[in-house]
């Protein structure tokens, strides 16, 4: 887990940008990300109940993929994660995007799983040892 944090602190990246419909963001490596549409759904009370950002991935001037980014449903662009954090609908539609890279993320997950397994094994061994001690007393 500590190695994962070290990897992320050395090679990680996090940035924010605001983009409107039709804007094209230049991603690392020369690829582009076009904000095709910002969609909102209005609930019965008149408030935004759901929203999504339709994006197109562009490489060498050609659209290679289309997808929707929603809250808690990011887009993965190579080793970069693109999260839609917030939108505005007035006076014009715009989205706040978070672009980040976490090279230690997978290692933190593996470390957390190994730590949890180790804890369960340790508790199991301790319980077995206590059972053996109680059996020896009888």
Coordinates of N, CA, C and O in Angstrom, one line a residue:
X1 N 0.8 -1.2 0.0 CA 0.0 0.0 0.0 C 0.9 1.2 0.0 O 0.6 2.2 -0.7
X2 N 1.9 1.2 0.8 CA 2.9 2.4 0.8 C 3.6 2.6 -0.5 O 3.8 3.7 -1.0
X3 N 3.9 1.5 -1.2 CA 4.5 1.5 -2.5 C 3.6 2.1 -3.5 O 4.0 3.0 -4.3
X4 N 2.3 1.8 -3.4 CA 1.3 2.4 -4.3 C 1.2 3.9 -4.1 O 1.1 4.6 -5.1
X5 N 1.2 4.3 -2.9 CA 1.1 5.8 -2.6 C 2.4 6.5 -3.2 O 2.3 7.6 -3.7
X6 N 3.5 5.8 -3.0 CA 4.7 6.4 -3.6 C 4.7 6.5 -5.1 O 5.0 7.6 -5.7
X7 N 4.2 5.5 -5.7 CA 4.1 5.5 -7.2 C 3.1 6.6 -7.6 O 3.4 7.3 -8.6
X8 N 2.0 6.7 -7.0 CA 1.0 7.8 -7.3 C 1.5 9.2 -7.1 O 1.2 10.1 -7.8
X9 N 2.3 9.3 -6.0 CA 2.8 10.7 -5.7 C 3.9 11.1 -6.7 O 4.0 12.2 -7.0
X10 N 4.6 10.1 -7.2 CA 5.7 10.4 -8.2 C 5.1 10.6 -9.6 O 5.5 11.5 -10.3
X11 N 4.3 9.7 -10.0 CA 3.8 9.7 -11.4 C 2.4 10.0 -11.6 O 1.9 9.9 -12.7
X12 N 1.7 10.4 -10.5 CA 0.3 10.8 -10.6 C 0.0 12.1 -11.2 O 0.9 13.0 -11.3
X13 N -1.2 12.4 -11.6 CA -1.6 13.6 -12.2 C -3.1 13.9 -11.9 O -3.9 12.9 -11.9
X14 N -3.4 15.1 -11.6 CA -4.8 15.5 -11.5 C -5.0 16.9 -11.9 O -4.3 17.8 -11.5
X15 N -6.0 17.1 -12.8 CA -6.3 18.4 -13.3 C -7.7 18.6 -13.5 O -8.5 17.6 -13.7
X16 N -8.2 19.8 -13.6 CA -9.6 20.2 -13.8 C -9.7 21.1 -15.0 O -8.8 21.9 -15.2
X17 N -10.8 21.0 -15.7 CA -11.0 21.9 -16.8 C -12.5 22.0 -17.0 O -13.3 21.2 -16.6
X18 N -12.9 23.2 -17.5 CA -14.3 23.5 -17.8 C -14.4 23.5 -19.3 O -13.6 24.1 -20.0
X19 N -15.4 22.8 -19.9 CA -15.6 22.7 -21.3 C -17.1 22.8 -21.6 O -18.0 22.4 -20.9
X20 N -17.4 23.3 -22.8 CA -18.7 23.5 -23.3 C -19.0 22.5 -24.5 O -18.0 21.9 -25.0
X21 N -20.2 22.5 -24.9 CA -20.5 21.6 -26.0 C -19.7 22.1 -27.3 O -19.6 23.3 -27.5
X22 N -19.2 21.1 -28.0 CA -18.4 21.4 -29.2 C -16.9 21.6 -28.9 O -16.1 21.6 -29.9
X23 N -16.5 21.8 -27.6 CA -15.1 21.9 -27.3 C -14.3 20.6 -27.5 O -14.9 19.6 -27.3
X24 N -13.1 20.7 -28.0 CA -12.2 19.5 -28.1 C -11.1 19.7 -27.2 O -10.3 20.7 -27.2
X25 N -10.9 18.7 -26.3 CA -9.8 18.7 -25.3 C -8.6 17.9 -25.9 O -8.9 16.8 -26.4
X26 N -7.4 18.4 -25.8 CA -6.3 17.6 -26.3 C -5.8 16.8 -25.1 O -5.4 17.3 -24.1
X27 N -5.8 15.5 -25.4 CA -5.3 14.6 -24.3 C -3.8 14.2 -24.5 O -3.3 14.4 -25.6
X28 N -3.2 13.8 -23.5 CA -1.8 13.4 -23.7 C -1.6 12.3 -24.8 O -2.5 11.5 -25.0
X29 N -0.6 12.4 -25.6 CA -0.4 11.5 -26.7 C -1.0 12.0 -28.0 O -0.9 11.4 -29.0
X30 N -1.6 13.2 -28.0 CA -2.1 13.8 -29.2 C -3.6 13.5 -29.5 O -4.1 14.0 -30.4
X31 N -4.2 12.6 -28.8 CA -5.6 12.3 -29.0 C -6.5 13.4 -28.5 O -6.1 14.3 -27.8
X32 N -7.7 13.4 -29.0 CA -8.7 14.5 -28.6 C -9.9 13.9 -28.0 O -10.3 12.7 -28.2
X33 N -10.6 14.7 -27.2 CA -11.9 14.4 -26.6 C -12.8 15.5 -26.9 O -12.7 16.6 -26.3
X34 N -13.9 15.2 -27.7 CA -14.8 16.3 -28.0 C -16.0 16.2 -27.1 O -16.6 15.1 -26.9
X35 N -16.5 17.3 -26.6 CA -17.7 17.3 -25.8 C -18.8 17.5 -26.8 O -19.1 18.6 -27.3
X36 N -19.5 16.4 -27.1 CA -20.5 16.4 -28.1 C -21.8 17.0 -27.6 O -22.5 17.8 -28.3
X37 N -22.2 16.6 -26.4 CA -23.5 17.1 -25.9 C -23.5 17.0 -24.3 O -22.9 16.1 -23.8
X38 N -24.2 17.9 -23.7 CA -24.4 17.9 -22.3 C -25.9 17.7 -22.1 O -26.7 18.6 -22.4
X39 N -26.3 16.6 -21.6 CA -27.7 16.3 -21.5 C -28.2 16.3 -20.0 O -27.5 15.9 -19.1
X40 N -29.4 16.9 -19.8 CA -29.9 16.9 -18.5 C -31.4 16.4 -18.5 O -32.1 16.5 -19.5
X41 N -31.8 15.8 -17.4 CA -33.2 15.4 -17.2 C -33.8 16.2 -16.1 O -33.1 16.3 -15.0
X42 N -34.9 16.8 -16.3 CA -35.6 17.6 -15.2 C -36.7 16.7 -14.6 O -37.5 16.2 -15.3
X43 N -36.6 16.7 -13.3 CA -37.6 15.9 -12.5 C -38.9 16.7 -12.4 O -39.0 17.8 -12.8
X44 N -39.9 16.0 -11.8 CA -41.3 16.7 -11.6 C -41.2 18.0 -10.8 O -42.1 18.8 -11.0
X45 N -40.3 18.1 -9.9 CA -40.2 19.3 -9.1 C -39.5 20.5 -9.8 O -39.3 21.6 -9.3
X46 N -38.9 20.2 -11.0 CA -38.3 21.2 -11.8 C -36.7 21.3 -11.6 O -36.1 22.2 -12.1
X47 N -36.2 20.3 -10.8 CA -34.7 20.2 -10.6 C -34.1 19.2 -11.5 O -34.8 18.3 -12.0
X48 N -32.8 19.3 -11.7 CA -32.1 18.3 -12.5 C -32.1 17.0 -11.7 O -31.6 17.0 -10.6
X49 N -32.6 16.0 -12.3 CA -32.6 14.6 -11.7 C -31.5 13.7 -12.2 O -31.1 12.8 -11.5
X50 N -31.0 14.0 -13.4 CA -30.0 13.2 -14.0 C -29.3 14.0 -15.1 O -29.9 14.9 -15.6
X51 N -28.0 13.6 -15.3 CA -27.3 14.3 -16.4 C -26.1 13.4 -16.9 O -25.7 12.5 -16.2
X52 N -25.7 13.7 -18.1 CA -24.7 13.0 -18.7 C -24.0 13.9 -19.7 O -24.5 14.9 -20.2
X53 N -22.7 13.5 -20.0 CA -21.9 14.2 -21.0 C -21.5 13.2 -22.1 O -20.9 12.3 -21.8
X54 N -22.0 13.5 -23.3 CA -21.6 12.6 -24.4 C -20.3 13.1 -25.0 O -20.2 14.3 -25.3
X55 N -19.4 12.2 -25.1 CA -18.0 12.6 -25.7 C -17.7 11.7 -26.8 O -18.2 10.6 -27.0
X56 N -16.8 12.2 -27.7 CA -16.2 11.5 -28.8 C -14.7 11.5 -28.7 O -14.1 12.5 -28.5
X57 N -14.1 10.3 -28.8 CA -12.7 10.2 -28.8 C -12.2 10.3 -30.2 O -12.7 9.7 -31.1
X58 N -11.2 11.2 -30.4 CA -10.7 11.5 -31.7 C -9.2 11.2 -31.8 O -8.5 11.6 -30.9
X59 N -8.8 10.4 -32.8 CA -7.4 10.1 -33.1 C -7.2 10.3 -34.5 O -7.9 9.8 -35.4
X60 N -6.1 11.1 -34.8 CA -5.8 11.4 -36.2 C -7.0 12.0 -37.0 O -7.2 11.6 -38.2
X61 N -7.8 12.8 -36.4 CA -8.9 13.4 -37.1 C -10.1 12.5 -37.3 O -11.1 12.9 -37.9
X62 N -10.1 11.3 -36.7 CA -11.2 10.3 -36.9 C -11.8 10.0 -35.6 O -11.1 9.8 -34.6
X63 N -13.1 10.0 -35.5 CA -13.8 9.6 -34.3 C -13.7 8.0 -34.1 O -14.1 7.3 -35.0
X64 N -13.0 7.6 -33.0 CA -12.8 6.2 -32.8 C -13.8 5.6 -31.8 O -13.9 4.4 -31.8
X65 N -14.4 6.4 -31.0 CA -15.4 5.9 -30.0 C -16.3 7.0 -29.5 O -15.9 8.2 -29.5
X66 N -17.5 6.7 -29.1 CA -18.4 7.6 -28.5 C -18.9 7.0 -27.2 O -19.2 5.8 -27.2
X67 N -19.0 7.8 -26.2 CA -19.5 7.3 -24.9 C -20.1 8.4 -24.1 O -20.0 9.6 -24.4
X68 N -20.8 8.0 -23.0 CA -21.3 9.0 -22.1 C -20.6 8.9 -20.8 O -20.3 7.8 -20.3
X69 N -20.3 10.1 -20.2 CA -19.7 10.2 -18.9 C -20.8 10.7 -18.0 O -21.5 11.7 -18.3
X70 N -21.0 10.0 -16.9 CA -22.0 10.4 -15.9 C -21.4 10.5 -14.5 O -20.2 10.0 -14.3
X71 N -22.1 11.1 -13.6 CA -21.5 11.1 -12.2 C -21.2 9.6 -11.8 O -22.1 8.7 -12.0
X72 N -20.1 9.4 -11.2 CA -19.6 8.1 -10.8 C -19.5 7.0 -11.9 O -19.6 5.8 -11.6
X73 N -19.5 7.5 -13.1 CA -19.3 6.6 -14.3 C -18.3 7.3 -15.2 O -18.7 7.8 -16.2
X74 N -17.0 7.2 -14.9 CA -16.0 7.9 -15.7 C -15.7 7.3 -17.0 O -16.1 6.1 -17.3
X75 N -14.9 8.0 -17.8 CA -14.4 7.5 -19.1 C -12.9 7.1 -18.8 O -12.2 7.9 -18.1
X76 N -12.4 6.1 -19.4 CA -11.0 5.7 -19.3 C -10.4 6.0 -20.7 O -10.8 5.4 -21.7
X77 N -9.4 6.8 -20.7 CA -8.8 7.3 -21.9 C -7.3 6.9 -21.7 O -6.5 7.7 -21.2
X78 N -6.9 5.7 -22.2 CA -5.5 5.2 -21.9 C -5.3 5.0 -20.5 O -6.1 4.3 -19.8
X79 N -4.3 5.7 -19.9 CA -4.1 5.5 -18.5 C -4.7 6.7 -17.7 O -4.5 6.8 -16.5
X80 N -5.5 7.5 -18.3 CA -6.2 8.6 -17.7 C -7.7 8.3 -17.5 O -8.3 7.7 -18.3
X81 N -8.1 8.8 -16.3 CA -9.5 8.7 -15.9 C -10.2 10.0 -16.1 O -9.7 11.0 -15.6
X82 N -11.3 10.1 -16.7 CA -12.0 11.4 -16.9 C -13.4 11.3 -16.2 O -14.2 10.5 -16.6
X83 N -13.5 12.1 -15.2 CA -14.7 12.2 -14.4 C -15.5 13.5 -14.6 O -14.9 14.5 -14.7
X84 N -16.8 13.4 -14.8 CA -17.6 14.6 -14.8 C -18.0 15.0 -13.4 O -18.7 14.2 -12.7
X85 N -17.6 16.1 -13.0 CA -17.8 16.5 -11.6 C -19.0 17.4 -11.4 O -19.7 17.3 -10.3
X86 N -19.3 18.3 -12.3 CA -20.4 19.2 -12.1 C -20.8 19.8 -13.5 O -20.0 19.7 -14.4
X87 N -22.0 20.3 -13.6 CA -22.5 20.9 -14.8 C -23.1 22.2 -14.5 O -23.5 22.5 -13.4
X88 N -23.2 23.1 -15.5 CA -24.1 24.3 -15.4 C -24.9 24.3 -16.7 O -24.5 23.9 -17.7
X89 N -26.1 24.8 -16.5 CA -27.0 24.8 -17.7 C -27.4 26.2 -18.1 O -27.9 26.4 -19.2
X90 N -27.0 27.2 -17.3 CA -27.4 28.6 -17.6 C -26.2 29.5 -17.2 O -25.6 29.3 -16.2
X91 N -25.8 30.4 -18.0 CA -26.4 30.9 -19.2 C -26.0 30.1 -20.4 O -26.6 30.2 -21.5
X92 N -25.1 29.1 -20.3 CA -24.8 28.2 -21.4 C -24.4 26.9 -20.7 O -24.0 26.8 -19.5
X93 N -24.4 25.8 -21.5 CA -24.1 24.5 -20.9 C -22.6 24.3 -20.8 O -21.9 24.6 -21.8
X94 N -22.1 23.9 -19.7 CA -20.7 23.6 -19.5 C -20.6 22.5 -18.5 O -21.5 22.2 -17.7
X95 N -19.4 21.8 -18.5 CA -19.2 20.7 -17.6 C -17.8 20.9 -17.0 O -16.9 21.4 -17.6
X96 N -17.7 20.5 -15.7 CA -16.4 20.5 -15.0 C -15.9 19.1 -15.0 O -16.5 18.2 -14.5
X97 N -14.7 18.9 -15.7 CA -14.1 17.6 -15.8 C -12.9 17.5 -15.0 O -12.1 18.4 -14.9
X98 N -12.7 16.3 -14.3 CA -11.5 16.0 -13.6 C -10.7 15.0 -14.4 O -11.3 13.9 -14.7
X99 N -9.5 15.2 -14.8 CA -8.7 14.3 -15.5 C -7.5 13.9 -14.6 O -6.8 14.7 -14.0
X100 N -7.4 12.6 -14.3 CA -6.4 12.1 -13.4 C -5.7 10.8 -13.9 O -6.3 10.1 -14.7
X101 N -4.6 10.6 -13.3 CA -3.8 9.4 -13.5 C -3.3 8.9 -12.2 O -2.7 9.7 -11.5
X102 N -3.6 7.7 -11.9 CA -3.2 7.0 -10.6 C -2.4 5.8 -10.9 O -2.9 4.7 -10.9
X103 N -1.1 5.9 -11.1 CA -0.3 4.6 -11.5 C -0.2 3.6 -10.3 O 0.0 2.5 -10.6
X104 N -0.5 4.1 -9.1 CA -0.4 3.2 -8.0 C -1.7 2.6 -7.6 O -1.9 1.9 -6.6
X105 N -2.8 3.0 -8.3 CA -4.2 2.6 -7.9 C -4.3 1.1 -7.9 O -4.9 0.5 -6.9
X106 N -3.9 0.3 -8.9 CA -4.0 -1.1 -8.9 C -3.2 -1.8 -7.8 O -3.6 -2.7 -7.1
X107 N -2.0 -1.2 -7.5 CA -1.2 -1.7 -6.4 C -1.8 -1.5 -5.1 O -1.7 -2.3 -4.1
X108 N -2.5 -0.4 -4.9 CA -3.2 -0.1 -3.6 C -4.3 -1.1 -3.4 O -4.5 -1.6 -2.3
X109 N -5.0 -1.4 -4.5 CA -6.1 -2.4 -4.4 C -5.5 -3.8 -4.0 O -6.0 -4.5 -3.1
X110 N -4.4 -4.2 -4.7 CA -3.8 -5.5 -4.4 C -3.3 -5.5 -3.0 O -3.5 -6.5 -2.2
X111 N -2.7 -4.4 -2.5 CA -2.2 -4.3 -1.2 C -3.3 -4.4 -0.1 O -3.2 -5.1 0.9
X112 N -4.4 -3.7 -0.4 CA -5.6 -3.8 0.5 C -6.1 -5.2 0.6 O -6.5 -5.6 1.7
X113 N -6.2 -5.9 -0.5 CA -6.7 -7.3 -0.5 C -5.8 -8.2 0.3 O -6.2 -9.0 1.1
X114 N -4.5 -8.1 0.0 CA -3.5 -8.9 0.7 C -3.5 -8.6 2.2 O -3.5 -9.5 3.1
X115 N -3.7 -7.3 2.6 CA -3.7 -6.9 4.0 C -5.0 -7.5 4.7 O -4.9 -8.1 5.8
X116 N -6.1 -7.5 4.0 CA -7.4 -8.0 4.5 C -7.3 -9.6 4.7 O -7.7 -10.1 5.7
X117 N -6.7 -10.2 3.7 CA -6.5 -11.7 3.8 C -5.6 -12.0 4.9 O -5.8 -13.0 5.6
X118 N -4.5 -11.3 5.1 CA -3.6 -11.5 6.2 C -4.2 -11.4 7.5 O -4.0 -12.1 8.4
X119 N -5.1 -10.4 7.6 CA -5.8 -10.1 8.9 C -6.7 -11.3 9.2 O -6.8 -11.8 10.3
X120 N -7.5 -11.8 8.2 CA -8.4 -12.9 8.4 C -7.6 -14.2 8.8 O -8.0 -14.9 9.7
X121 N -6.5 -14.5 8.1 CA -5.6 -15.6 8.5 C -5.1 -15.5 9.9 O -5.1 -16.4 10.7
X122 N -4.6 -14.3 10.3 CA -4.1 -14.1 11.6 C -5.2 -14.3 12.7 O -4.9 -15.0 13.7
X123 N -6.4 -13.8 12.4 CA -7.5 -14.0 13.4 C -7.8 -15.5 13.5 O -8.0 -16.1 14.6
X124 N -7.8 -16.2 12.3 CA -8.1 -17.7 12.3 C -7.0 -18.4 13.1 O -7.4 -19.3 13.9
X125 N -5.8 -18.1 12.9 CA -4.7 -18.8 13.7 C -4.8 -18.5 15.2 O -4.6 -19.4 16.0
X126 N -5.1 -17.3 15.5 CA -5.3 -16.9 16.9 C -6.4 -17.7 17.6 O -6.3 -18.2 18.7
X127 N -7.5 -17.8 16.8 CA -8.7 -18.6 17.4 C -8.3 -20.0 17.5 O -8.7 -20.7 18.5
X128 N -7.6 -20.6 16.6 CA -7.2 -22.0 16.7 C -6.3 -22.2 17.9 O -6.4 -23.2 18.6
X129 N -5.4 -21.3 18.1 CA -4.4 -21.4 19.2 C -5.2 -21.4 20.5 O -4.9 -22.1 21.4
X130 N -6.2 -20.5 20.6 CA -7.0 -20.4 21.9 C -7.8 -21.6 22.1 O -7.9 -22.1 23.2
X131 N -8.3 -22.2 21.0 CA -9.1 -23.5 21.1 C -8.2 -24.6 21.6 O -8.5 -25.4 22.5
X132 N -6.9 -24.7 21.1 CA -6.0 -25.7 21.5 C -5.6 -25.5 23.0 O -5.4 -26.5 23.7
X133 N -5.4 -24.2 23.5 CA -5.1 -24.0 24.8 C -6.2 -24.4 25.8 O -6.0 -24.9 26.8
X134 N -7.5 -24.1 25.4 CA -8.6 -24.5 26.2 C -8.8 -26.0 26.2 O -9.1 -26.5 27.3
X135 N -8.5 -26.7 25.2 CA -8.6 -28.1 25.1 C -7.5 -28.8 26.0 O -7.7 -29.8 26.6
X136 N -6.3 -28.2 26.1 CA -5.2 -28.7 26.9 C -5.5 -28.5 28.4 O -5.1 -29.3 29.2
X137 N -6.3 -27.5 28.8 CA -6.7 -27.3 30.2 C -7.6 -28.3 30.7 O -7.7 -28.7 31.8
X138 N -8.5 -28.8 29.8 CA -9.5 -29.8 30.2 C -8.9 -31.1 30.4 O -8.7 -31.9 30.9

